[in-house]
CSV table of C-alpha atoms in Angstrom, one decimal:
chain,number,residue,atom,x,y,z
A,1,MET,CA,69.5,-27.4,57.6
A,2,GLU,CA,67.2,-24.6,56.1
A,3,ASP,CA,66.9,-21.2,57.2
A,4,VAL,CA,63.1,-21.3,56.5
A,5,ILE,CA,60.6,-23.8,55.6
A,6,VAL,CA,57.5,-22.8,54.0
A,7,VAL,CA,54.6,-25.1,54.4
A,8,GLY,CA,52.4,-24.6,51.1
A,9,ALA,CA,53.3,-23.4,47.6
A,10,GLY,CA,50.5,-21.4,46.9
A,11,ILE,CA,50.9,-17.5,46.1
A,12,THR,CA,51.4,-16.6,49.8
A,13,GLY,CA,54.1,-19.2,50.3
A,14,LEU,CA,55.8,-18.5,47.0
A,15,ALA,CA,55.9,-14.8,47.5
A,16,ALA,CA,57.4,-15.1,50.8
A,17,ALA,CA,59.9,-17.7,49.6
A,18,ARG,CA,60.8,-15.3,46.7
A,19,ILE,CA,61.8,-12.5,49.2
A,20,LEU,CA,63.9,-14.8,51.4
A,21,ARG,CA,65.6,-16.6,48.4
A,22,ARG,CA,66.6,-13.1,47.0
A,23,ALA,CA,68.1,-12.3,50.3
A,24,GLY,CA,70.4,-15.1,50.1
A,25,LEU,CA,68.6,-17.5,52.6
A,26,LYS,CA,68.4,-21.3,52.3
A,27,VAL,CA,64.5,-22.0,51.8
A,28,LYS,CA,62.5,-25.0,50.9
A,29,LEU,CA,58.7,-25.3,50.3
A,30,LEU,CA,56.8,-28.1,51.3
A,31,GLU,CA,53.5,-28.6,49.0
A,32,LYS,CA,51.0,-31.3,49.7
A,33,SER,CA,49.5,-31.2,46.0
A,34,ARG,CA,51.0,-32.3,42.7
A,35,GLY,CA,51.7,-28.6,41.6
A,36,VAL,CA,52.3,-25.1,42.7
A,37,GLY,CA,49.7,-22.2,43.0
A,38,GLY,CA,46.8,-23.4,45.2
A,39,ARG,CA,43.8,-21.6,43.9
A,40,LEU,CA,45.8,-20.2,41.0
A,41,ALA,CA,44.8,-23.1,39.2
A,42,THR,CA,44.5,-24.1,35.3
A,43,ARG,CA,43.5,-27.2,33.9
A,44,ARG,CA,44.4,-28.5,30.4
A,45,VAL,CA,41.7,-30.3,28.8
A,46,GLU,CA,42.2,-32.2,25.3
A,47,THR,CA,39.0,-31.6,23.2
A,48,PRO,CA,38.3,-32.3,19.5
A,49,TYR,CA,39.1,-28.8,18.5
A,50,GLY,CA,42.5,-28.7,20.4
A,51,THR,CA,44.0,-28.3,23.9
A,52,VAL,CA,42.0,-25.6,26.0
A,53,SER,CA,43.2,-24.1,29.2
A,54,VAL,CA,40.5,-23.3,31.7
A,55,ASP,CA,41.0,-21.4,35.3
A,56,HIS,CA,38.8,-23.4,37.8
A,57,GLY,CA,40.1,-21.6,40.8
A,58,ALA,CA,40.8,-17.7,41.1
A,59,GLN,CA,39.2,-15.9,38.1
A,60,TYR,CA,41.1,-12.7,37.8
A,61,PHE,CA,43.2,-10.5,40.1
A,62,THR,CA,43.3,-6.9,40.9
A,63,CYS,CA,46.4,-4.5,41.4
A,64,ARG,CA,46.1,-1.9,44.1
A,65,SER,CA,49.2,-2.0,46.1
A,66,ASP,CA,52.6,-1.0,45.3
A,67,THR,CA,54.3,-4.1,46.0
A,68,PHE,CA,52.0,-6.2,43.6
A,69,ARG,CA,52.3,-3.6,40.8
A,70,ALA,CA,56.0,-3.9,40.9
A,71,PHE,CA,55.7,-7.5,40.6
A,72,LEU,CA,53.3,-7.4,37.8
A,73,ALA,CA,55.0,-4.8,35.8
A,74,PRO,CA,57.4,-7.0,34.1
A,75,LEU,CA,54.8,-9.8,33.3
A,76,ILE,CA,52.5,-7.1,31.8
A,77,ALA,CA,55.3,-6.0,29.6
A,78,GLN,CA,55.8,-9.4,28.4
A,79,LYS,CA,52.1,-10.0,27.9
A,80,GLU,CA,52.0,-13.0,30.2
A,81,VAL,CA,49.6,-10.8,32.2
A,82,ALA,CA,46.8,-8.8,30.6
A,83,VAL,CA,43.6,-6.7,31.6
A,84,TRP,CA,40.5,-9.0,31.0
A,85,ILE,CA,37.7,-6.8,31.9
A,86,GLU,CA,37.3,-3.5,33.7
A,87,SER,CA,34.1,-4.4,35.7
A,88,VAL,CA,31.7,-7.2,36.5
A,89,PRO,CA,27.9,-6.8,36.2
A,90,THR,CA,25.4,-8.5,38.4
A,91,LEU,CA,22.6,-10.8,37.4
A,92,LYS,CA,19.7,-10.0,39.5
A,93,ALA,CA,17.0,-12.3,40.8
A,94,ASP,CA,14.6,-11.1,38.3
A,95,GLY,CA,17.1,-11.7,35.3
A,96,SER,CA,18.0,-8.1,34.6
A,97,LEU,CA,21.7,-7.1,34.7
A,98,GLU,CA,23.0,-4.2,36.7
A,99,ALA,CA,26.2,-2.8,35.8
A,100,ALA,CA,28.8,-2.2,38.4
A,101,SER,CA,28.9,1.4,39.9
A,102,ALA,CA,31.8,3.5,39.3
A,103,GLU,CA,33.7,2.9,42.5
A,104,HIS,CA,33.8,-0.8,41.8
A,105,ARG,CA,35.2,-0.3,38.3
A,106,SER,CA,39.1,-1.2,38.1
A,107,PRO,CA,41.0,-3.6,35.9
A,108,ARG,CA,40.6,-7.2,36.3
A,109,TYR,CA,43.8,-8.9,35.3
A,110,VAL,CA,44.5,-12.5,34.1
A,111,CYS,CA,47.2,-14.6,32.6
A,112,PRO,CA,46.2,-15.4,28.9
A,113,ALA,CA,48.0,-18.7,29.3
A,114,GLY,CA,46.2,-19.7,32.3
A,115,MET,CA,46.2,-18.2,36.1
A,116,SER,CA,48.9,-20.9,37.0
A,117,THR,CA,51.4,-19.0,35.1
A,118,LEU,CA,51.5,-16.5,37.9
A,119,ALA,CA,52.5,-19.1,40.4
A,120,LYS,CA,55.0,-20.8,38.1
A,121,HIS,CA,56.7,-17.5,37.6
A,122,LEU,CA,56.9,-16.9,41.2
A,123,ALA,CA,58.3,-20.5,41.7
A,124,GLN,CA,61.3,-20.1,39.5
A,125,ASP,CA,64.6,-20.6,41.2
A,126,LEU,CA,62.7,-21.9,44.3
A,127,GLN,CA,63.2,-25.4,46.0
A,128,VAL,CA,59.8,-26.9,46.0
A,129,LEU,CA,58.9,-30.3,47.3
A,130,LEU,CA,55.6,-31.4,45.8
A,131,GLU,CA,53.3,-34.3,47.4
A,132,HIS,CA,54.8,-33.5,50.8
A,133,ARG,CA,51.9,-33.1,53.4
A,134,VAL,CA,53.3,-31.5,56.4
A,135,GLN,CA,51.7,-33.3,59.5
A,136,SER,CA,53.5,-31.5,62.4
A,137,ILE,CA,56.1,-29.3,63.8
A,138,ALA,CA,58.3,-29.7,67.0
A,139,PRO,CA,60.9,-27.5,68.6
A,140,THR,CA,64.5,-28.9,68.9
A,141,ASP,CA,66.8,-28.7,71.7
A,142,SER,CA,69.0,-26.2,69.8
A,143,GLY,CA,66.3,-23.8,69.1
A,144,HIS,CA,65.2,-24.8,65.8
A,145,TRP,CA,62.0,-26.5,64.2
A,146,GLN,CA,61.6,-30.1,63.1
A,147,VAL,CA,59.1,-30.4,60.5
A,148,HIS,CA,57.4,-33.9,60.0
A,149,THR,CA,55.7,-35.0,56.8
A,150,GLU,CA,53.2,-37.8,56.3
A,151,ASN,CA,55.5,-39.5,54.3
A,152,GLY,CA,58.0,-40.0,57.2
A,153,ALA,CA,60.5,-37.2,56.1
A,154,CYS,CA,61.9,-34.9,58.7
A,155,GLU,CA,63.2,-31.5,57.7
A,156,GLU,CA,64.9,-29.0,60.2
A,157,ALA,CA,64.9,-25.2,59.8
A,158,ARG,CA,65.6,-22.1,61.8
A,159,ALA,CA,62.1,-20.6,61.3
A,160,VAL,CA,58.9,-22.1,59.8
A,161,LEU,CA,56.1,-20.2,57.8
A,162,LEU,CA,52.6,-21.9,57.7
A,163,THR,CA,50.5,-20.7,54.8
A,164,ALA,CA,47.7,-23.3,54.8
A,165,PRO,CA,44.1,-22.2,55.8
A,166,PRO,CA,44.3,-21.4,59.4
A,167,ALA,CA,42.3,-24.8,60.6
A,168,GLN,CA,45.0,-26.8,59.0
A,169,SER,CA,47.9,-24.5,60.1
A,170,LEU,CA,46.6,-24.7,63.9
A,171,VAL,CA,46.7,-28.6,63.5
A,172,ILE,CA,50.3,-28.6,62.2
A,173,ALA,CA,51.3,-26.1,64.9
A,174,ASP,CA,49.2,-28.1,67.7
A,175,ASP,CA,51.4,-27.5,70.6
A,176,PHE,CA,51.3,-23.9,70.0
A,177,ALA,CA,47.9,-23.2,68.8
A,178,ASP,CA,46.7,-21.9,72.0
A,179,ASP,CA,49.4,-19.1,72.0
A,180,PRO,CA,47.5,-15.8,72.2
A,181,ALA,CA,49.4,-14.6,69.0
A,182,PHE,CA,47.5,-17.3,67.2
A,183,ALA,CA,44.2,-16.7,68.6
A,184,PRO,CA,42.9,-14.5,65.6
A,185,ALA,CA,43.5,-17.6,63.4
A,186,SER,CA,40.8,-19.5,64.9
A,187,THR,CA,38.2,-16.9,64.2
A,188,VAL,CA,38.5,-17.3,60.6
A,189,ASP,CA,36.1,-19.6,58.7
A,190,PHE,CA,36.5,-20.8,55.0
A,191,GLN,CA,33.6,-21.4,52.8
A,192,PRO,CA,33.7,-24.2,50.1
A,193,CYS,CA,33.0,-23.8,46.4
A,194,LEU,CA,32.0,-26.2,43.8
A,195,ALA,CA,33.6,-25.2,40.6
A,196,LEU,CA,32.2,-26.4,37.1
A,197,ILE,CA,34.0,-26.1,33.9
A,198,ALA,CA,32.0,-26.9,30.7
A,199,GLY,CA,33.2,-27.0,26.9
A,200,TYR,CA,31.2,-26.4,24.0
A,201,GLY,CA,31.8,-26.3,20.2
A,202,PRO,CA,33.8,-23.6,18.3
A,203,VAL,CA,30.7,-21.2,18.8
A,204,PRO,CA,30.8,-17.5,19.7
A,205,PRO,CA,29.4,-16.6,23.0
A,206,ASP,CA,26.8,-14.3,21.2
A,207,LYS,CA,25.6,-11.9,23.9
A,208,LEU,CA,26.6,-14.1,26.7
A,209,PRO,CA,28.2,-11.8,29.3
A,210,VAL,CA,31.9,-12.5,29.7
A,211,ALA,CA,31.5,-12.4,33.5
A,212,LEU,CA,28.5,-12.1,35.9
A,213,ARG,CA,28.1,-12.0,39.8
A,214,TRP,CA,25.0,-13.7,40.5
A,215,GLU,CA,22.8,-12.1,43.3
A,216,ASP,CA,20.4,-13.9,45.6
A,217,ASP,CA,20.5,-16.9,43.5
A,218,PRO,CA,20.3,-20.4,45.1
A,219,ILE,CA,22.9,-22.3,43.3
A,220,LEU,CA,25.4,-19.9,41.3
A,221,ALA,CA,27.6,-17.1,42.4
A,222,TRP,CA,29.7,-16.7,39.4
A,223,SER,CA,29.9,-17.4,35.8
A,224,ALA,CA,32.6,-16.7,33.4
A,225,VAL,CA,33.2,-17.2,29.6
A,226,ASP,CA,36.8,-18.4,30.4
A,227,SER,CA,37.7,-18.7,26.7
A,228,SER,CA,37.5,-15.0,26.4
A,229,LYS,CA,40.8,-14.8,28.3
A,230,ARG,CA,42.8,-16.8,25.7
A,231,LEU,CA,44.6,-15.1,23.0
A,232,HIS,CA,43.4,-17.7,20.3
A,233,PRO,CA,40.4,-19.5,21.9
A,234,VAL,CA,39.5,-22.6,19.9
A,235,SER,CA,36.0,-23.3,21.5
A,236,LEU,CA,33.7,-21.8,24.1
A,237,THR,CA,34.5,-22.7,27.8
A,238,LEU,CA,32.5,-21.5,30.9
A,239,VAL,CA,33.5,-21.5,34.6
A,240,LEU,CA,30.7,-21.7,37.0
A,241,HIS,CA,31.2,-21.2,40.7
A,242,ALA,CA,28.4,-22.4,43.2
A,243,GLN,CA,27.2,-20.4,46.0
A,244,PRO,CA,28.7,-21.2,49.5
A,245,GLU,CA,25.5,-22.9,50.8
A,246,PHE,CA,24.9,-24.9,47.9
A,247,SER,CA,28.7,-26.1,47.7
A,248,HIS,CA,28.5,-26.8,51.4
A,249,GLN,CA,25.4,-29.0,50.9
A,250,PHE,CA,26.5,-30.9,47.8
A,251,LEU,CA,30.3,-31.0,48.7
A,252,GLU,CA,30.1,-34.9,48.9
A,253,ALA,CA,27.2,-35.5,46.7
A,254,ASP,CA,27.3,-37.6,43.5
A,255,SER,CA,29.3,-35.5,40.7
A,256,GLU,CA,26.9,-36.4,38.0
A,257,LEU,CA,23.9,-35.3,39.7
A,258,THR,CA,25.5,-32.2,41.0
A,259,THR,CA,26.9,-31.3,37.8
A,260,GLY,CA,23.5,-31.8,35.9
A,261,GLU,CA,21.6,-29.6,38.5
A,262,ILE,CA,24.2,-26.7,38.0
A,263,LEU,CA,24.2,-27.0,34.2
A,264,HIS,CA,20.3,-26.9,34.0
A,265,HIS,CA,20.1,-24.1,36.4
A,266,CYS,CA,22.8,-22.2,34.6
A,267,ALA,CA,21.1,-22.8,31.2
A,268,LYS,CA,17.6,-21.6,32.3
A,269,ARG,CA,18.9,-18.5,33.7
A,270,LEU,CA,21.2,-17.4,30.7
A,271,ALA,CA,18.8,-18.5,28.2
A,272,PRO,CA,18.0,-14.8,27.2
A,273,TYR,CA,21.5,-14.2,26.2
A,274,THR,CA,22.6,-17.2,23.9
A,275,PRO,CA,20.6,-19.7,21.5
A,276,LEU,CA,23.0,-22.4,22.7
A,277,ASP,CA,21.7,-25.0,25.2
A,278,LEU,CA,24.2,-24.5,27.9
A,279,ALA,CA,22.8,-27.6,29.8
A,280,GLN,CA,24.5,-29.8,26.9
A,281,PRO,CA,28.2,-29.3,26.8
A,282,GLU,CA,30.4,-31.6,24.8
A,283,TRP,CA,32.5,-32.0,28.1
A,284,VAL,CA,32.2,-31.1,31.6
A,285,GLN,CA,34.4,-31.3,34.7
A,286,LEU,CA,33.6,-30.6,38.5
A,287,HIS,CA,36.2,-29.6,41.2
A,288,ARG,CA,35.4,-29.3,44.8
A,289,TRP,CA,37.4,-26.3,46.7
A,290,ARG,CA,36.9,-27.2,50.4
A,291,TYR,CA,38.7,-23.9,51.4
A,292,ALA,CA,37.8,-21.4,48.8
A,293,MET,CA,36.9,-18.1,50.4
A,294,PRO,CA,37.5,-16.8,54.0
A,295,ASP,CA,34.5,-15.5,55.5
A,296,ASN,CA,36.2,-12.9,57.7
A,297,PRO,CA,39.8,-12.3,56.8
A,298,LEU,CA,42.1,-10.7,59.2
A,299,LYS,CA,43.5,-7.1,58.7
A,300,GLU,CA,46.8,-8.3,59.9
A,301,ASN,CA,49.2,-9.3,57.2
A,302,PHE,CA,50.4,-12.2,59.1
A,303,LEU,CA,50.5,-13.7,62.8
A,304,ALA,CA,53.8,-14.7,64.6
A,305,ILE,CA,55.5,-16.3,67.7
A,306,HIS,CA,59.2,-16.1,68.3
A,307,THR,CA,59.7,-18.6,71.2
A,308,PRO,CA,61.1,-21.3,70.8
A,309,ALA,CA,61.9,-20.1,67.2
A,310,PRO,CA,60.1,-18.1,64.6
A,311,LEU,CA,56.8,-19.4,63.7
A,312,LEU,CA,54.6,-17.4,61.2
A,313,MET,CA,51.2,-17.9,59.9
A,314,ALA,CA,49.9,-16.2,56.7
A,315,GLY,CA,47.6,-16.4,53.7
A,316,CYS,CA,44.6,-15.1,51.8
A,317,TRP,CA,42.8,-15.1,55.2
A,318,CYS,CA,45.3,-12.4,55.9
A,319,ALA,CA,45.4,-9.0,54.3
A,320,GLY,CA,42.1,-9.5,52.3
A,321,ALA,CA,40.7,-12.6,50.6
A,322,ARG,CA,42.0,-12.0,47.2
A,323,VAL,CA,45.1,-13.1,45.0
A,324,GLU,CA,46.6,-9.7,45.8
A,325,GLY,CA,46.1,-10.1,49.5
A,326,ALA,CA,47.6,-13.4,49.5
A,327,PHE,CA,50.7,-12.0,47.8
A,328,VAL,CA,50.9,-9.0,50.2
A,329,SER,CA,50.6,-11.3,53.2
A,330,GLY,CA,53.6,-13.4,51.8
A,331,GLU,CA,55.8,-10.5,51.0
A,332,ALA,CA,55.1,-9.1,54.5
A,333,ALA,CA,55.9,-12.5,56.2
A,334,GLY,CA,58.9,-12.7,54.2
A,335,ARG,CA,60.3,-9.6,55.1
A,336,ALA,CA,59.5,-10.2,58.9
A,337,LEU,CA,61.3,-13.6,58.8
A,338,LEU,CA,64.3,-11.6,57.3
A,339,GLN,CA,64.4,-9.4,60.4
A,340,CYS,CA,63.8,-12.4,62.8
A,341,LEU,CA,66.9,-14.0,61.2
A,342,ASP,CA,69.0,-10.8,61.2
A,343,ARG,CA,69.2,-10.6,57.4
């Protein structure tokens, strides 16, 4: 039997498990996908110019809290984490660029080898079972939890931490979803995001802005020259994130048609900044994030009930909607579990 089972091996689950493991507890993470990290996602793409790494999920992270700063310090010293940019300008509807105001200027950090580096570092020395989708949990007569997966496995633990989006966590904990302590979870909505990655030849980005927020645009919310994050880029790569409304409308649409619409729109809007025809990449991939960004994240770091046994919910939808918030939420949940389990 485990002390704690953590459902989800994104940054929240990994940060919590790290706290628990260092305190000597037996911890197991169950992750539905084939890798750790969640939206700390990096793809490796084979191109005629070599293998390129592209971040198609979280684009960067900030560092404002002491706990996250302490975690990042050795990674910065080892150059596994580096400052990418200090601010992100806005592409206005009229085509002009607006610089970020002074209060919105702060270092944006990335992992030069890819954002998944952060998750892999957190996952070191942790027991993670991949491709284990949790279906439900149920209390035992001995005051523990049984955790059931879709592949028929059954795990038992003294406590459970759910780090999936709230809609999914509430389904897993269905018998306890009506508990008043979990009521705030049902108020959080997630927006989808279509993420497009496009590769071009070994050409310089010219005047192409490294990163842009797109204001009042019907299709795009974000663009980035992803290759600018790499120590030795072999070719130009772009990452484009669609607006929530567009993403929702085209989430199940034909990939080729959706990709073409996004690329042609991007090429038209960014034509003043590059002679390159951005509508004609050498390769392109589309990823659908169904739970990309919480609309109204909670201020609490986590939610918890303690009867019949400790059951916590945490994630990027707590403590802010960013990478740092997800980490802070996980560490806070981990420390709370230590107290619950008298460690």
